[in-house]
CSV table of C-alpha atoms and ligand atoms in Angstrom, one decimal:
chain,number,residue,atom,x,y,z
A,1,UNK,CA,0.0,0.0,0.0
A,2,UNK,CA,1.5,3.4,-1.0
A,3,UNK,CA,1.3,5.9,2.2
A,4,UNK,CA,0.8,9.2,1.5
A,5,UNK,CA,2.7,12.1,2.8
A,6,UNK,CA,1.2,13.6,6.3
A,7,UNK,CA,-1.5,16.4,5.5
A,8,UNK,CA,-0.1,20.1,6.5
A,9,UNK,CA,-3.3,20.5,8.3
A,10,UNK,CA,-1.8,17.8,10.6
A,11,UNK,CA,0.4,17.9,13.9
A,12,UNK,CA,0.8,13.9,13.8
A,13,UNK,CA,-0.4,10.7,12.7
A,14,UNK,CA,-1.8,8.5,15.6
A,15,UNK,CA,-2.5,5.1,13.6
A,16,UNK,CA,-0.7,4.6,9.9
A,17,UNK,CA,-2.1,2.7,6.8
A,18,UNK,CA,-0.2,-0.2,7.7
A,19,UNK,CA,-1.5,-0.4,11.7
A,20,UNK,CA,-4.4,0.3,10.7
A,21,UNK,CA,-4.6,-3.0,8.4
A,22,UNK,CA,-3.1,-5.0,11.2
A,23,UNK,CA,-6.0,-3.7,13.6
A,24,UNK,CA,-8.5,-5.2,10.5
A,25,UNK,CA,-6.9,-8.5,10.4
A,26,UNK,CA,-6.6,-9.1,14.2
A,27,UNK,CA,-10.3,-8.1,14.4
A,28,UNK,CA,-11.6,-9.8,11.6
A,29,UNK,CA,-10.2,-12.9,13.2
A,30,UNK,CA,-11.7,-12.5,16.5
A,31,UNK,CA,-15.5,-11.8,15.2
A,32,UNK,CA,-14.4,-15.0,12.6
A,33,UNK,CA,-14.6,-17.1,15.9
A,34,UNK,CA,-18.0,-15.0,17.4
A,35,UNK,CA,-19.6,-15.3,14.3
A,36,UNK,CA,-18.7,-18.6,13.0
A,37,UNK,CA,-21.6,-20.9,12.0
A,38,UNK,CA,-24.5,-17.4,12.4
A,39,UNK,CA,-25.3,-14.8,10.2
A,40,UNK,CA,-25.3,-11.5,11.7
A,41,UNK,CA,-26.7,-8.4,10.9
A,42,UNK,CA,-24.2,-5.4,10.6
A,43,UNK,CA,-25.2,-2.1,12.1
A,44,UNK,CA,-23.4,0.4,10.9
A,45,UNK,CA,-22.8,3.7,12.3
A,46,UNK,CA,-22.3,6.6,9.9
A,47,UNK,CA,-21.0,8.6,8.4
A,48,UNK,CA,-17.5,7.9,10.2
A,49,UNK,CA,-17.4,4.2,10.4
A,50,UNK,CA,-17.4,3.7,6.4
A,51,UNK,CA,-13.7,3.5,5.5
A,52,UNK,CA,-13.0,1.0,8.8
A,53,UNK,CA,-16.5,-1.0,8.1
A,54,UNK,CA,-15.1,-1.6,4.2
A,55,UNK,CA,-11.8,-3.0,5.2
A,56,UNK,CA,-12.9,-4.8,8.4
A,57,UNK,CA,-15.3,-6.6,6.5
A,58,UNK,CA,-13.1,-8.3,3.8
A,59,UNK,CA,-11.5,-10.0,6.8
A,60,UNK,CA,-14.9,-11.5,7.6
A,61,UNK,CA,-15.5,-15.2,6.6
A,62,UNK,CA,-19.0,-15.6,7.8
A,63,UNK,CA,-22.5,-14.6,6.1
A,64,UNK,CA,-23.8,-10.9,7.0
A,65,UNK,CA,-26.3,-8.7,6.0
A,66,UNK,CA,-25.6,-5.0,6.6
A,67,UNK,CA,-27.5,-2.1,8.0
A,68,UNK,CA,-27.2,1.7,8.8
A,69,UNK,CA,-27.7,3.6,11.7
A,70,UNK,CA,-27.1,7.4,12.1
A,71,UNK,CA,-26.8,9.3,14.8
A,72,UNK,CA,-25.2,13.1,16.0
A,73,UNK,CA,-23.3,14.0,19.1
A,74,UNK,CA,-20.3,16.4,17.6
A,75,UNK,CA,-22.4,18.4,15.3
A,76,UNK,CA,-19.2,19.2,13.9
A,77,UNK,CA,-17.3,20.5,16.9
A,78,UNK,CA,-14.3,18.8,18.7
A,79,UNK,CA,-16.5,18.4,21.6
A,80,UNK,CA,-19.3,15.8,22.5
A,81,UNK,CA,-22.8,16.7,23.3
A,82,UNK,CA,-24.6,14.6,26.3
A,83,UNK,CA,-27.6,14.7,23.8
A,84,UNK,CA,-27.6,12.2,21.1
A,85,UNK,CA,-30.1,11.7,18.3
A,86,UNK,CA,-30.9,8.7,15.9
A,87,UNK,CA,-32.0,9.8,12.5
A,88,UNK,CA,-31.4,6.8,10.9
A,89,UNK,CA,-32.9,3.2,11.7
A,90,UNK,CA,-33.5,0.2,9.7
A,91,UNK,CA,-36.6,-0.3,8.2
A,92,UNK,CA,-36.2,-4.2,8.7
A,93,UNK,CA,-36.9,-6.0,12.3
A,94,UNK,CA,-33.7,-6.6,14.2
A,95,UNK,CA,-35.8,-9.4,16.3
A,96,UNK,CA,-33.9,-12.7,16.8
A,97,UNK,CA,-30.5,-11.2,15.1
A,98,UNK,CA,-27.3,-11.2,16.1
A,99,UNK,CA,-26.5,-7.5,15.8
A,100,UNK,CA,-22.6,-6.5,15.7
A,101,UNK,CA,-22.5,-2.9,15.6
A,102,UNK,CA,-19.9,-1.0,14.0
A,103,UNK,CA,-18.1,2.3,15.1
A,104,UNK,CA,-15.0,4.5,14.6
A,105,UNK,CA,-14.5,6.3,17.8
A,106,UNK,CA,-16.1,5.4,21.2
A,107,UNK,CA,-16.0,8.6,23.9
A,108,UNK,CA,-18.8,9.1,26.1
A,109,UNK,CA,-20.6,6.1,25.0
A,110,UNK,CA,-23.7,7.9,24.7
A,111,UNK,CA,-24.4,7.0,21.3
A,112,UNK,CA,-22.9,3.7,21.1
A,113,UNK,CA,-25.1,3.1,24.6
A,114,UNK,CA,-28.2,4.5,23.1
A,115,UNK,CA,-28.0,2.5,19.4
A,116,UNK,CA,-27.5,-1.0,21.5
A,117,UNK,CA,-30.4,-0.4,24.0
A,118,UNK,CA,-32.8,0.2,21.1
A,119,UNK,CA,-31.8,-2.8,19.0
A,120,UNK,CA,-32.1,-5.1,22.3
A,121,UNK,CA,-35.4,-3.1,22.8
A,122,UNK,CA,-36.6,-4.6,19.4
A,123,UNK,CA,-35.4,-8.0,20.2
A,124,UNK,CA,-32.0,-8.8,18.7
A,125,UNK,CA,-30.5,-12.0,19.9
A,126,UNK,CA,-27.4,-10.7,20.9
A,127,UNK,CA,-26.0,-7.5,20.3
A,128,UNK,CA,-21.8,-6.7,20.4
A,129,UNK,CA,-20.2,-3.8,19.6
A,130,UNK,CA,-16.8,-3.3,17.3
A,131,UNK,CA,-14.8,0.1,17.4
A,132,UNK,CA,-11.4,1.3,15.7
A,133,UNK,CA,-10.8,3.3,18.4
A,134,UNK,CA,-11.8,3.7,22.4
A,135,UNK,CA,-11.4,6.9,24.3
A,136,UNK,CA,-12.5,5.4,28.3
A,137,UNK,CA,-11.6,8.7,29.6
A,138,UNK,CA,-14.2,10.3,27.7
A,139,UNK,CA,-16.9,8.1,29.3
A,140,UNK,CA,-20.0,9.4,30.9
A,141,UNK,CA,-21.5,5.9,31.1
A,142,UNK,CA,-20.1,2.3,32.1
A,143,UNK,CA,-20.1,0.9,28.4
A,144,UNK,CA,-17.4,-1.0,27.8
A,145,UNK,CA,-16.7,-1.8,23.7
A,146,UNK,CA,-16.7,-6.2,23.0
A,147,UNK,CA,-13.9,-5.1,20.7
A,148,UNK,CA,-11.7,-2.5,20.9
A,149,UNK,CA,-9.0,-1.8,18.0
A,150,UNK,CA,-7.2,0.6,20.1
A,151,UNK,CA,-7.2,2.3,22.9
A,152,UNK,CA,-6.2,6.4,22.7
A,153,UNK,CA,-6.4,9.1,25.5
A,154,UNK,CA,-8.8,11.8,25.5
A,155,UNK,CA,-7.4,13.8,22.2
A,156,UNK,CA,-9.7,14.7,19.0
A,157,UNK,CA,-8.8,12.3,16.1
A,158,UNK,CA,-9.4,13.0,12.5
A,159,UNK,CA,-8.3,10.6,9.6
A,160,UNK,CA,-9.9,7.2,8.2
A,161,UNK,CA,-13.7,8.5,8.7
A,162,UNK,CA,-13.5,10.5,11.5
A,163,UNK,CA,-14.0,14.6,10.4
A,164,UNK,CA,-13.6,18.1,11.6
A,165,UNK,CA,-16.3,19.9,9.6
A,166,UNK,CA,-16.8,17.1,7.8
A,167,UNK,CA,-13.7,17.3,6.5
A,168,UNK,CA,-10.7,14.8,6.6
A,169,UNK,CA,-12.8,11.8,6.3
A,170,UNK,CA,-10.7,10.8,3.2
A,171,UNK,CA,-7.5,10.9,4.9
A,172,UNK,CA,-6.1,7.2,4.9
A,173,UNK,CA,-4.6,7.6,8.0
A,174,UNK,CA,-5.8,8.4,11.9
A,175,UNK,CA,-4.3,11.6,13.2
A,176,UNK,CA,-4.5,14.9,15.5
A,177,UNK,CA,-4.5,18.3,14.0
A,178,UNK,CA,-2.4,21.3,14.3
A,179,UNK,CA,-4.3,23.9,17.3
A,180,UNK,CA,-3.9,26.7,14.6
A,181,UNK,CA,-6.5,24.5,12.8
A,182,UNK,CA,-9.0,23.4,15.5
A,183,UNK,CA,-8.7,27.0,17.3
A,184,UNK,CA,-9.3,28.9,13.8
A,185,UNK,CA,-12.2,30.9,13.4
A,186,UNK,CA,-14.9,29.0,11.3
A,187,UNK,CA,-14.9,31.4,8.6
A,188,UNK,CA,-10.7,31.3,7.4
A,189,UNK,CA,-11.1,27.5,7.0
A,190,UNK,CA,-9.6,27.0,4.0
A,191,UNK,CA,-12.8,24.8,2.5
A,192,UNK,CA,-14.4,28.2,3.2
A,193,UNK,CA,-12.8,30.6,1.0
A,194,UNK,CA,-14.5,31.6,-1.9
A,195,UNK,CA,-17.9,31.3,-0.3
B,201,5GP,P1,-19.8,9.3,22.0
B,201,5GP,O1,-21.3,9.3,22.0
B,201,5GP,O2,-19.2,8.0,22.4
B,201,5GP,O3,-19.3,10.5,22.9
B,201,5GP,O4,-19.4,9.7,20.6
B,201,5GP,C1,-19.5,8.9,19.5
B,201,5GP,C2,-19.4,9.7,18.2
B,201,5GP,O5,-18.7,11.0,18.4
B,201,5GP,C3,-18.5,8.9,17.2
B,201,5GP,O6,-19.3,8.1,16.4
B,201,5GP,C4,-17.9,10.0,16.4
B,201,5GP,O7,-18.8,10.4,15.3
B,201,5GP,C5,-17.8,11.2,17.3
B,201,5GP,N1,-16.5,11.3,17.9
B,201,5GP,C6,-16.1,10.9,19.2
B,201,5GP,N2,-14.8,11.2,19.4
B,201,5GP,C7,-14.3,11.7,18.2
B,201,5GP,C8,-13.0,12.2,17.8
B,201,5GP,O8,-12.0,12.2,18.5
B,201,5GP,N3,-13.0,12.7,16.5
B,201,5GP,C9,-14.1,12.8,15.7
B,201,5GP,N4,-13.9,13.3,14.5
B,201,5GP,N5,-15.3,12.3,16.1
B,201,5GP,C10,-15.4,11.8,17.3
């Protein structure tokens, strides 16, 4: 895989292409065992999750159907909300499924806390969750991720999914921008000029 060079808006990288694939394969492994013999359903949390959901799942070796799920926290800041909303459900009946859900980043566990009580509340089987990442010091509940790519401290990520403004969601890699970037007024983004 050819690695790109580190984006100027960056101050680091925190997880490269290449750890990034070995987190994947280690995974994928793991829910091979959960899942072997059943056919879960997928749950998906956008937007953020779409970059790890794609190459977690070519590690799987089991049948799976896929769903979506959307909810909001950030609403685009570098801060978490304690108010989280689900505008996005699936039309089908999770009853009797084994739901894994899928996210990039766990913090408060709010959200991933809120999604899993509502698919148990419409009778899935079983119901695990999968992140990329884990912030536990960001937690205002006792939710604990079933799998856990990796652990981080309490820093805003961007990279692989995750944005800032909804931008950087293409960047390959998992990283922390420059301050001069998160403290800059909204309107000298550079996405912004020439609006
Ligand atoms: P929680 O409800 O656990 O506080 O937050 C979950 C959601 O907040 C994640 O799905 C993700 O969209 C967003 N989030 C949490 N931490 C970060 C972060 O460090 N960077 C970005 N870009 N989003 C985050």
């Amino acid at each position: 895989m050819k690695s790109q060079p580190i984006h100027p808006d960056f101050d680091r990288v925190l997880l490269n292409e290449k750890e990034i694939e070995t987190i994947c394969k280690e995974l994928g492994a793991k829910l091979n065992k959960e899942y072997a013999g059943k056919v879960p359903t997928i749950l998906a949390v956008l937007k953020g999750v779409t970059p790890f959901l794609t190459d977690l799942s070519k590690e799987f070796t089991f049948y799976c159907d896929y769903e979506y799920v959307a909810s909001s926290s950030y609403h685009g800041g570098v801060v978490t909300s304690n108010w989280v909303e689900i505008y996005l459900w699936p039309r089908l009946t999770l009853r009797n499924k084994d739901v894994l859900i899928v996210e990039d980043i766990v913090d408060s566990g709010l959200t991933i806390q809120k999604i899993k009580q509502k698919a148990l509340s419409e009778g899935a089987k079983s119901v695990k969750v999968v992140t990329l990442l884990d912030k536990p010091e960001g937690r205002k509940t006792k939710f604990v991720p079933d799998y856990i790519g990796k652990t981080i401290p309490k820093l805003f990520v961007v990279g692989y999914g995750m944005d800032f403004d909804e931008k950087y969601r293409n960047i390959p890699y998992v990283g922390v921008l420059k301050p001069s970037m998160i403290n800059m007024n909204p309107k000298d983004y550079p996405w912004k000029k020439g609006e």
